[in-house]
XYZ file of C-alpha atoms in Angstrom:
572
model
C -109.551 17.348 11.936
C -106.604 14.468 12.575
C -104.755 14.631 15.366
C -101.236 15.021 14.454
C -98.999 11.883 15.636
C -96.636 13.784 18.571
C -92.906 14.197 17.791
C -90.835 11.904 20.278
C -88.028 14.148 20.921
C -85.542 11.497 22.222
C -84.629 7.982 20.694
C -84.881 4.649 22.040
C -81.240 4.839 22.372
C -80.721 8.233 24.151
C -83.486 6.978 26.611
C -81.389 3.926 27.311
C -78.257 6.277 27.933
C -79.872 8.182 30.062
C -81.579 4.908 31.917
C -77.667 3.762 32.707
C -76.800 3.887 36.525
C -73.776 6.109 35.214
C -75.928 8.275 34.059
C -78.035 8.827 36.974
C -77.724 8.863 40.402
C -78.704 5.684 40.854
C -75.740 3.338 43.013
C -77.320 0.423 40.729
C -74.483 -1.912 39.404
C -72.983 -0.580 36.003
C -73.731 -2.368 33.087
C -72.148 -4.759 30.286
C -72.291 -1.567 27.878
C -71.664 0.940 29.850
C -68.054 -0.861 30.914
C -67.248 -1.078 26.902
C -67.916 2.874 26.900
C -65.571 3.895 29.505
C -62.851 1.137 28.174
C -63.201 3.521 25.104
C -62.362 6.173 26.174
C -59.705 5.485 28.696
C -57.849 3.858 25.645
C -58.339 6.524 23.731
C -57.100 8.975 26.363
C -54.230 6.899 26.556
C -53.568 6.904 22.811
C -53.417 10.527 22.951
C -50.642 10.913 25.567
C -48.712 8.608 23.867
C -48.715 10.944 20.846
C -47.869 13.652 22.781
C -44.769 11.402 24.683
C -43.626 10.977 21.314
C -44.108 14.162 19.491
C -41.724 15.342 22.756
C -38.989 12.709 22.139
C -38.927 13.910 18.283
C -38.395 17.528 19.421
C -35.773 16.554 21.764
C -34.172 14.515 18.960
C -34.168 17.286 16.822
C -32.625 19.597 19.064
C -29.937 16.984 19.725
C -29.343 16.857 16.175
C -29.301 20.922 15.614
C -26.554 21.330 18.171
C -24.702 18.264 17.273
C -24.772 18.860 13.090
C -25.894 22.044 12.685
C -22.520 23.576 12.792
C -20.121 26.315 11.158
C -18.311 22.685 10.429
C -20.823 20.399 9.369
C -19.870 17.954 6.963
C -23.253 15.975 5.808
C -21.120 13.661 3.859
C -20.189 11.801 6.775
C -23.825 10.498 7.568
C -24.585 10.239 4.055
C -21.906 7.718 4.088
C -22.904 6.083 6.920
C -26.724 6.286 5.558
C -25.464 4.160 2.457
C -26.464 0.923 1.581
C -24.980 -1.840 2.635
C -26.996 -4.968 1.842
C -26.201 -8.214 0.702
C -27.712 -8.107 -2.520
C -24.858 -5.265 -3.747
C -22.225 -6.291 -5.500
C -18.620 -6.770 -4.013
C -17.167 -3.476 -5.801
C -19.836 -1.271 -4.213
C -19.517 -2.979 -0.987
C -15.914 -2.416 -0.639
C -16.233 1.590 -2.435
C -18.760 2.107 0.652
C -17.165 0.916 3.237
C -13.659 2.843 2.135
C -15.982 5.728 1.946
C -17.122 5.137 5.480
C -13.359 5.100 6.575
C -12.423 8.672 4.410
C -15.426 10.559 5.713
C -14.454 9.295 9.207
C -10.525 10.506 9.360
C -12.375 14.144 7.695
C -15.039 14.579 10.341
C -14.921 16.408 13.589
C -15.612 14.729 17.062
C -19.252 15.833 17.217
C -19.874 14.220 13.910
C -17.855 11.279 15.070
C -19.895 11.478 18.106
C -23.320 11.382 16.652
C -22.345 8.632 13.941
C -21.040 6.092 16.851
C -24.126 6.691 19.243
C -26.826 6.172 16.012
C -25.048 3.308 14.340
C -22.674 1.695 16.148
C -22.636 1.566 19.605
C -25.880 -0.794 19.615
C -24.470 -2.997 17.369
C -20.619 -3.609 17.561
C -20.533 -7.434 17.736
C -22.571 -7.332 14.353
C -20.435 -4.816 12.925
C -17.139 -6.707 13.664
C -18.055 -10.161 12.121
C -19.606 -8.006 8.953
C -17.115 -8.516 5.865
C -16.815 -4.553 5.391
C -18.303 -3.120 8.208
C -15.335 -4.250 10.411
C -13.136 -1.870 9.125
C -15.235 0.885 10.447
C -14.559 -0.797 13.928
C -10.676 -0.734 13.319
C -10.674 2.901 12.117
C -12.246 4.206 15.432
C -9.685 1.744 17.902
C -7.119 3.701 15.401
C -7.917 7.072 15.270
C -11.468 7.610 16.880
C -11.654 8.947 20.487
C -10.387 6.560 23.457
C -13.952 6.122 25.128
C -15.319 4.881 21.792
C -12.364 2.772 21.645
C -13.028 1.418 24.966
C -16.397 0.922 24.529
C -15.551 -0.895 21.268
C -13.004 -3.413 23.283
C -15.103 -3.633 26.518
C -18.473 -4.964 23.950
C -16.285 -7.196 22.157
C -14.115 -8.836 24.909
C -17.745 -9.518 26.384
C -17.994 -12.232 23.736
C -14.308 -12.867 22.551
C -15.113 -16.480 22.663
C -16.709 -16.493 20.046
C -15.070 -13.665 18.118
C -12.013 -14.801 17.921
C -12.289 -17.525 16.112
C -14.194 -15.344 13.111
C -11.802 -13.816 10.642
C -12.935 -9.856 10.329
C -13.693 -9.982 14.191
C -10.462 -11.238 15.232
C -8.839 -8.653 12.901
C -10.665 -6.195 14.516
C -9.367 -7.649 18.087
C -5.409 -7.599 16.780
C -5.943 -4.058 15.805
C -7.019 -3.432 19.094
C -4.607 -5.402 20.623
C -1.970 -3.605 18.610
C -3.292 -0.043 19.559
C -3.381 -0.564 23.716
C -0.098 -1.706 23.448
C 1.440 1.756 21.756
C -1.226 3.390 24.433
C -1.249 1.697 27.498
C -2.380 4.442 29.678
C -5.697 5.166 27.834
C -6.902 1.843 27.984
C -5.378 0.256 31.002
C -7.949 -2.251 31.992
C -9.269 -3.185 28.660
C -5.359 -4.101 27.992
C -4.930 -6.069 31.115
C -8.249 -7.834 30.133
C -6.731 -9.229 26.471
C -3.446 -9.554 28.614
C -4.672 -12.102 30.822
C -7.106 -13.824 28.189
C -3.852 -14.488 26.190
C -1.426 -15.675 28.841
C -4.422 -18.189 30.381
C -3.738 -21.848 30.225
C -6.687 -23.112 29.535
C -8.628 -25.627 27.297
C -10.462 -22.914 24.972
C -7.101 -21.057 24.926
C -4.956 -24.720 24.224
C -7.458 -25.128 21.162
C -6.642 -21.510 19.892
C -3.341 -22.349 19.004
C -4.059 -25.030 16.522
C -6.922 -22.726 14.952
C -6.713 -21.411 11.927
C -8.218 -17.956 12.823
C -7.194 -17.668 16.675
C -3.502 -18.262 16.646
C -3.430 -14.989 14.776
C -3.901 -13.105 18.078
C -1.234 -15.365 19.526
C 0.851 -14.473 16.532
C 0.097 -10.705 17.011
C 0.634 -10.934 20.867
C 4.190 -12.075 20.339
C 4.842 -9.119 18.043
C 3.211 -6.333 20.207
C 3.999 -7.931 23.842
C 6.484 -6.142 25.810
C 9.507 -7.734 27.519
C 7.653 -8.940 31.080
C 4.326 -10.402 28.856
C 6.637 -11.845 25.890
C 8.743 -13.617 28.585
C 5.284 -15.653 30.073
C 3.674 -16.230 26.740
C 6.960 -17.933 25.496
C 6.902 -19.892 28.414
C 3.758 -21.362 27.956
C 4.231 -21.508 24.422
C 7.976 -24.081 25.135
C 6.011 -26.731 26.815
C 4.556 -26.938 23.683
C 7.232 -26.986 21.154
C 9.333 -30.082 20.953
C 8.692 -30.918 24.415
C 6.338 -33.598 26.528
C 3.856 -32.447 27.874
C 0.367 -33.993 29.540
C -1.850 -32.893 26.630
C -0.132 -34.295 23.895
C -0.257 -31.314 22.144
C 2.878 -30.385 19.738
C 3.073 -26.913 17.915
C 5.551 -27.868 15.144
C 4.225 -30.883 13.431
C 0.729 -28.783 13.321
C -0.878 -27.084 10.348
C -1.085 -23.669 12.487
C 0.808 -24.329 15.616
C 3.843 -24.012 13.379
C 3.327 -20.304 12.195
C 3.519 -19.482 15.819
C 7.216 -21.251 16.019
C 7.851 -19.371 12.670
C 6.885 -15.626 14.097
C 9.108 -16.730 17.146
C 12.545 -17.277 14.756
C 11.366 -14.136 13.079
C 10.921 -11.545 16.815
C 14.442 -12.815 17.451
C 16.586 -10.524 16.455
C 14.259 -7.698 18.252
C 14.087 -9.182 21.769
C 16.135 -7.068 23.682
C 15.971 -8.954 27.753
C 18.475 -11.419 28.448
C 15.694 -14.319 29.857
C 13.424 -13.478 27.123
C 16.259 -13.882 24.092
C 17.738 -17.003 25.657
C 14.287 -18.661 26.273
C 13.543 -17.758 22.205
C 16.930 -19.048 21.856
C 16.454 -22.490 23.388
C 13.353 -22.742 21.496
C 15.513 -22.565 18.083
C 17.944 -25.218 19.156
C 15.714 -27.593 19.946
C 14.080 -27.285 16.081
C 17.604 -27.440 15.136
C 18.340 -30.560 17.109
C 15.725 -31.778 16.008
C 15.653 -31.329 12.366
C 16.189 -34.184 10.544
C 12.731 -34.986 11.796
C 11.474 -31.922 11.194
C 12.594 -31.352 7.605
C 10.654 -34.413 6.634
C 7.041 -33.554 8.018
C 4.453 -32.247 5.694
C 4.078 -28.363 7.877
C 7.612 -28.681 9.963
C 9.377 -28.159 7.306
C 8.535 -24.495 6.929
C 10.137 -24.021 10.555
C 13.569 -25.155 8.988
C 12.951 -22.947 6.154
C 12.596 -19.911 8.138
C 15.200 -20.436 9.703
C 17.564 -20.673 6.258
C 16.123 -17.556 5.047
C 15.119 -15.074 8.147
C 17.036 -16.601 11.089
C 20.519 -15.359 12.628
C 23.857 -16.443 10.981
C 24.735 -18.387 13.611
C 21.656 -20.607 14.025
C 21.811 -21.139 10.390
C 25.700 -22.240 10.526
C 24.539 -24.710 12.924
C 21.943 -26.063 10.991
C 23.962 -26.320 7.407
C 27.688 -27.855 8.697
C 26.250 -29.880 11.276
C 22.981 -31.515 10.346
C 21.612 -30.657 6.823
C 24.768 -31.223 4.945
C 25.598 -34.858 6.455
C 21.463 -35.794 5.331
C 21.483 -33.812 1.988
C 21.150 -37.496 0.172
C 18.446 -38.836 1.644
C 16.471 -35.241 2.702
C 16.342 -34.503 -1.067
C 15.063 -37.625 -2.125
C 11.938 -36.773 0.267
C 8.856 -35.208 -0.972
C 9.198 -32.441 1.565
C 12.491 -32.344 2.013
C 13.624 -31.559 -1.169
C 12.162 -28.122 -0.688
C 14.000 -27.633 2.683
C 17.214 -28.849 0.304
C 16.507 -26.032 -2.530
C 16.262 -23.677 0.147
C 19.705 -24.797 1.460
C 21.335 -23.957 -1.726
C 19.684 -20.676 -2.179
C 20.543 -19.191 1.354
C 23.785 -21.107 2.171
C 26.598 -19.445 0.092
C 29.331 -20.029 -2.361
C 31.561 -21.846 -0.031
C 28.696 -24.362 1.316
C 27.471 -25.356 -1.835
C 31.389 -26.142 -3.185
C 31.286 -28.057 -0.274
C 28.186 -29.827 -0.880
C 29.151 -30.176 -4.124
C 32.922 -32.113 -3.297
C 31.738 -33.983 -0.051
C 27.745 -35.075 -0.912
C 26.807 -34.939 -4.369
C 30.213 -35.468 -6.835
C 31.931 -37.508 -3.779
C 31.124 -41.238 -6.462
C 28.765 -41.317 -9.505
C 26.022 -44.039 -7.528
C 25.275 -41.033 -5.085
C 24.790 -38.428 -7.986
C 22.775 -41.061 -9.840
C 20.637 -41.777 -7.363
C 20.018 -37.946 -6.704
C 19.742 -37.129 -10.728
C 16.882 -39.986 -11.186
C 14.811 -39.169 -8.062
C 11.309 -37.993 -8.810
C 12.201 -35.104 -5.744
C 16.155 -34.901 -5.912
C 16.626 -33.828 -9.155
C 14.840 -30.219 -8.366
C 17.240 -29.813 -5.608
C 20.356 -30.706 -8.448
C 19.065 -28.555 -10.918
C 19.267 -25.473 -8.540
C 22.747 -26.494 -7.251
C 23.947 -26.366 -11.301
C 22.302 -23.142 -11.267
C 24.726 -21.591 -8.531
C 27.716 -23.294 -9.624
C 30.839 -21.868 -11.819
C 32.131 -22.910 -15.647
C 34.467 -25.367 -13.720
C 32.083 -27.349 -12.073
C 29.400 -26.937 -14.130
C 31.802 -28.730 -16.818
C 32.177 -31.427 -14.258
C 28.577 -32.108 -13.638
C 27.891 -32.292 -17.049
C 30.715 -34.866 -17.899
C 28.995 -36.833 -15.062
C 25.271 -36.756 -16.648
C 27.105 -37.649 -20.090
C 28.719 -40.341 -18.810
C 25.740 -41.596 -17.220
C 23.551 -41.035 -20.340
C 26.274 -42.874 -22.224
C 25.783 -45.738 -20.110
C 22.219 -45.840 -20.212
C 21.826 -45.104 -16.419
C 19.876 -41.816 -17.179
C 15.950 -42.152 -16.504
C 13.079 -39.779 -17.040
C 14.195 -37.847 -14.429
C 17.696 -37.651 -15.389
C 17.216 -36.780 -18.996
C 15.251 -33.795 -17.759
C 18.594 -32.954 -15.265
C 20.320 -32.817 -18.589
C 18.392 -30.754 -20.724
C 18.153 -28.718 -18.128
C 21.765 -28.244 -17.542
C 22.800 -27.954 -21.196
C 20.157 -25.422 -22.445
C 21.114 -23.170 -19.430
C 25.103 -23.673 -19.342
C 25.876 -20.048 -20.004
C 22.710 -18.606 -18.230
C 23.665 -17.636 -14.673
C 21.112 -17.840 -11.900
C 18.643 -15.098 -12.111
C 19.689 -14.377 -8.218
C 23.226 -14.294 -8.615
C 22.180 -11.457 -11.404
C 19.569 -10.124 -8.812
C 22.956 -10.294 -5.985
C 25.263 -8.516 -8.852
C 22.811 -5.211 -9.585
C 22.440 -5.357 -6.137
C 26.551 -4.793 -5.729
C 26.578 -2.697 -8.679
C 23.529 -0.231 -8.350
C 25.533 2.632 -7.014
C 27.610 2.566 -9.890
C 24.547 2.296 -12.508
C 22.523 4.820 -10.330
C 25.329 6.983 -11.109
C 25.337 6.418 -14.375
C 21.655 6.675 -15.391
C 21.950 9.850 -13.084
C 24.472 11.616 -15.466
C 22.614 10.505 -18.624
C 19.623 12.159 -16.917
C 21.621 15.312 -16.743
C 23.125 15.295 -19.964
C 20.168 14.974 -21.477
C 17.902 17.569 -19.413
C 20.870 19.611 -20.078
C 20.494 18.912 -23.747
C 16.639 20.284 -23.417
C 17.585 22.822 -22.100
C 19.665 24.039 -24.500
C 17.055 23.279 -27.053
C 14.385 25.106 -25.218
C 16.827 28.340 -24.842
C 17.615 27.849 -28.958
C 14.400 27.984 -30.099
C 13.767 30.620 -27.636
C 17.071 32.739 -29.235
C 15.326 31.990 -32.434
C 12.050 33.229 -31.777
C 13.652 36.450 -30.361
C 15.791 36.829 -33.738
C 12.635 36.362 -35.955
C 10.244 39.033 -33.551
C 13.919 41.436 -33.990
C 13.794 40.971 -37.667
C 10.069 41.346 -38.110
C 10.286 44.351 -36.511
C 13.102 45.874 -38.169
C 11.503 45.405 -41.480
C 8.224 46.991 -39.957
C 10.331 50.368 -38.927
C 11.971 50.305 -42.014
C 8.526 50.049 -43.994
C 7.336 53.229 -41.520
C 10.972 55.154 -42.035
C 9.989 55.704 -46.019
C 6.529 56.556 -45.394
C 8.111 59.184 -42.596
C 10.476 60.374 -45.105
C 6.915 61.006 -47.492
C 5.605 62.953 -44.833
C 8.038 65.131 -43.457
C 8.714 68.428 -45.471
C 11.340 70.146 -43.605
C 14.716 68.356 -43.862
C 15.547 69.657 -39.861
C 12.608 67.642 -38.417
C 13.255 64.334 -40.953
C 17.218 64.727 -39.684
C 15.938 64.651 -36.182
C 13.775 61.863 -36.741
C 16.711 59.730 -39.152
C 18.598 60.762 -35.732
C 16.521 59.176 -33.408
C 15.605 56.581 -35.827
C 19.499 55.184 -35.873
C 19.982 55.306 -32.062
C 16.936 52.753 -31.947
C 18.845 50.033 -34.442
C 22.138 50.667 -32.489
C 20.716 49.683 -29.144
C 19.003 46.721 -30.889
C 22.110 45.657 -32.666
C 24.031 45.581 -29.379
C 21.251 43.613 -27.582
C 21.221 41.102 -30.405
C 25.011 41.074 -30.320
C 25.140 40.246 -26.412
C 22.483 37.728 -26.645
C 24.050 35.797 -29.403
C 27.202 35.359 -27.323
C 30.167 32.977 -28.604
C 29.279 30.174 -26.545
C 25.491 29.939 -28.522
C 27.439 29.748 -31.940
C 30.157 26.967 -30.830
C 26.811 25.108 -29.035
C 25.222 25.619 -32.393
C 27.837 23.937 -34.272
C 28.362 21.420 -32.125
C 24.603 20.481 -31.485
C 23.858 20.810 -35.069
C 23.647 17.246 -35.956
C 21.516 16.503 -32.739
C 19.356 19.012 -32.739
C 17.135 18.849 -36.637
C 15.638 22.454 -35.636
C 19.025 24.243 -35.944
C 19.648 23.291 -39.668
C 16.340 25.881 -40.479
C 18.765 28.139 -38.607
C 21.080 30.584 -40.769
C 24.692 30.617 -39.747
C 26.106 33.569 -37.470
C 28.270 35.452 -40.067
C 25.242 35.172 -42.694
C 23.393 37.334 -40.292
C 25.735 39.582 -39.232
C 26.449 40.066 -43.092
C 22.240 40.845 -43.584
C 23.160 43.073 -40.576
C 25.567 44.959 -42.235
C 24.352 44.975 -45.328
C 20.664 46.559 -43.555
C 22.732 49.576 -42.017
C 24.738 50.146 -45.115
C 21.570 50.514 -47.323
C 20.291 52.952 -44.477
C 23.000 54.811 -44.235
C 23.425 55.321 -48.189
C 19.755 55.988 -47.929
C 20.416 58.625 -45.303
C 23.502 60.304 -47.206
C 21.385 60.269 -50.796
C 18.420 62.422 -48.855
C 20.695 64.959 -47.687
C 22.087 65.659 -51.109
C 18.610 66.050 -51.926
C 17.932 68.488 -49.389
C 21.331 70.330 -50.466
């Protein structure tokens, strides 16, 4: 008999488990594998509670969302808007659809809604969302109508880095709408206010730069239109030393690119500043560009500053600037590249009177000075718009001038076009003067196209109430005929002549009280508008004439009542 090999119940490796000081009682030093088994498992026991941490923080989430959304009001296409796409890869027509989708949902939704969309996406990420192309909008809808501690959130985060946001189109937009907003609500937003306040009114070298910048002397631009009195006054201040004036910086709004648009929105708040100090510092501002025209009107931007103040700025400053200054250079300005345009602009905005004036003392005054403005490259634009304003009289004078000249061969390119010009349009009057006529005479032609309007809604009216007349005549008539059809095949049925008197009886009342309907309905007025409105009107010539039918009237109740008289001699 073999002896069976005996069954080792426990395996090398259990043996060396159970051989590990861990294991035992031993107070032996722990081994290398024995520290990788406890690592285990303390990293897996951490694993575990941070599963649980965050199966708790999606619970709480989802309760926040239940009481926020999970309303009598909700409204899920306000995060559905919010959830769109807005990549780069999208085209600029679904970009733009979004984001005024964004701005619709928002002015619909309630303040939890509004609420929940600001704290998920974008009160982490404001500064991103103001220098996005179409997400900045969403920005300037809350400062406009969101609530005021999203707004001041919104201000606080971006004045944080208005350095460098205000020199970024959509983010400075997003700062004059702001801007704009605390100044109609002071009181909500007191100390984000004062904040912009003093950023605007510092003198400093960032701030110096800002008004030459393209993008950042729009907030200067907006400040002077939103400021009140005590603000306006110090930002104009700082603003004269730089207009027209020395100064240690060397830094001159007028002649600038951008700097000018700030002297432009000055002539323009004018006529609203309502403080003495205010008005007469804006006021010595304009007469110094004034004084200092004929240098202005010559410089490539400056110009535009004499131009606004032809066509927006008070009668009195412009007075100045036409008798005094522009009409004793209107030779030489004109034959200048820019100041031709100031010249054209002269003509447009300086009335009947000036321009005679012009016309006598400048331009007709001897035939060199008229030559020399018809053949300049630049002065014959200002000429041609001067013809253009002028009457028969002197337009006949101007063009014995150029036909003189072209006579004597003194005409060049230029000039021959200054004569084309002026003959093709001799009898065509400037399309402003026609624009300044309507304007005279538009409460006269309102008027006018006001009583054509009635006459003819009058007119449909009348048609709509013939045809209706008609219609009722037609039913009358159809249903005449129908009773008389159902009289004979009454008179068939009835066999004692008392009941078929009865019924003839009742049957005659009926056609009176029709006939006298049909005779207070067709009243005299319808037949004389008939006749009258007959050639106007094509559907009244299907129409029978008014004695015709009272004739087939007649004639009806005649044959009825022979009809009626010829069964009772049957009945006799």
């Amino acid at each position: 008999m073999l002896n069976q090999i005996p069954i080792e119940f426990n395996s090398d490796l259990d043996e060396f488990h159970q051989c590990n000081p861990s294991k035992s009682d031993s107070t032996a030093t722990p081994g290398i594998f024995d520290n990788a088994i406890s690592t285990k498992v303390l990293c897996s026991q951490l694993f575990q509670d941070h599963l649980n941490k965050d199966d708790d923080e999606f619970e709480s989430l989802n309760k926040q969302l239940q009481s926020v959304l999970l309303t009598d009001n909700y409204r899920p296409s306000l995060i559905q808007a919010f959830s769109l796409d807005m990549s780069s890869y999208l085209t600029h027509e679904k970009l733009t659809k979004n984001s005024r989708r964004m701005q619709q949902e928002y002015e619909l939704a309630n303040n939890k809604e509004r609420e929940y969309v600001f704290n998920t996406y974008i009160k982490n990420n404001i500064v991103n969302l103001s220098l996005d192309k179409y997400m900045h909008y969403i920005l300037e809808k809350i400062i406009e109508i969101g609530p005021i501690k999203f707004r001041n959130i919104i201000l606080d985060q971006i004045f944080t880095f208005i350095k460098k946001l205000v020199t970024d189109l959509h983010a400075c937009k997003v700062i004059q709408k702001g801007l704009e907003i605390m100044s109609l609500y002071s009181s909500e937003s007191k100390s984000q206010y004062q904040q912009y306040i003093n950023f605007v009114l510092e003198e400093s070298k960032f701030t110096r730069r800002l008004y030459t910048n393209k993008i950042g002397n729009q907030l200067f631009q907006k400040s002077l239109d939103v400021f009140d009195e005590y603000n306006l006054e110090q930002l104009l201040r700082i603003l004269d030393k730089y207009i027209l004036n020395q100064n240690q910086y060397s830094l001159e709004l007028s002649t600038d690119q951008y700097g000018c648009l700030l002297v432009n929105k000055i002539i323009d708040i004018f006529p609203k500043l309502i403080d003495p100090n205010t008005k007469s510092l804006a006021n010595e501002i304009i007469m110094r560009t004034i004084q200092n025209s004929s240098c202005l009107i010559r410089r490539q931007y400056a110009n535009y500053i004499i131009q606004q103040i032809l066509e927006k700025g008070q009668e009195c400053h412009k007075r100045i600037l036409l008798n005094n200054y522009i009409i004793k250079d209107f030779v030489s300005m004109s034959m200048d590249k820019y100041g031709s345009n100031v010249a054209e602009k002269a003509i447009v905005y300086a009335g009947n009177q000036w321009r005679l004036k012009l016309w006598e003392e400048e331009v007709s005054v001897s035939e060199s000075s008229f030559r020399k403005l018809v053949n300049d490259q630049f002065a014959n634009y200002p000429i041609q718009r001067l013809y253009e304003y002028l009457s028969i009289e002197y337009r006949n004078e101007f063009i014995a001038l150029l036909n003189r000249l072209h006579e004597s061969h003194f005409l060049n390119h230029h000039g021959q076009i200054v004569l084309k010009f002026s003959l093709s349009n001799y009898n065509i009057k400037r399309f402003a003067q026609k624009v300044n006529l309507t304007e005279n005479n538009t409460p006269i032609k309102l008027q006018e196209k006001n009583k054509q309007f009635q006459q003819i809604y009058e007119q449909q009216q009348q048609m709509t109430s013939n045809q209706m007349l008609y219609q009722q005549h037609l039913q009358q008539q159809q249903f005449m005929a129908q009773q008389y059809q159902w009289f004979q095949y009454q008179q068939q049925q009835f066999i004692s002549p008392i009941e078929f008197q009865q019924y003839q009886a009742m049957l005659l009342q009926q056609s009176m009280q029709m006939y006298q309907q049909q005779q207070q309905m067709i009243s005299p007025q319808f037949q004389q508008s008939n006749l009258n409105q007959q050639e106007k009107f094509t559907f009244q010539q299907s129409l029978q004439s008014q004695d015709q039918r009272n004739q087939q009237k007649q004639n009806y109740y005649q044959q009825i009542q022979s009809f009626q008289n010829m069964n009772q001699k049957q009945y006799e």
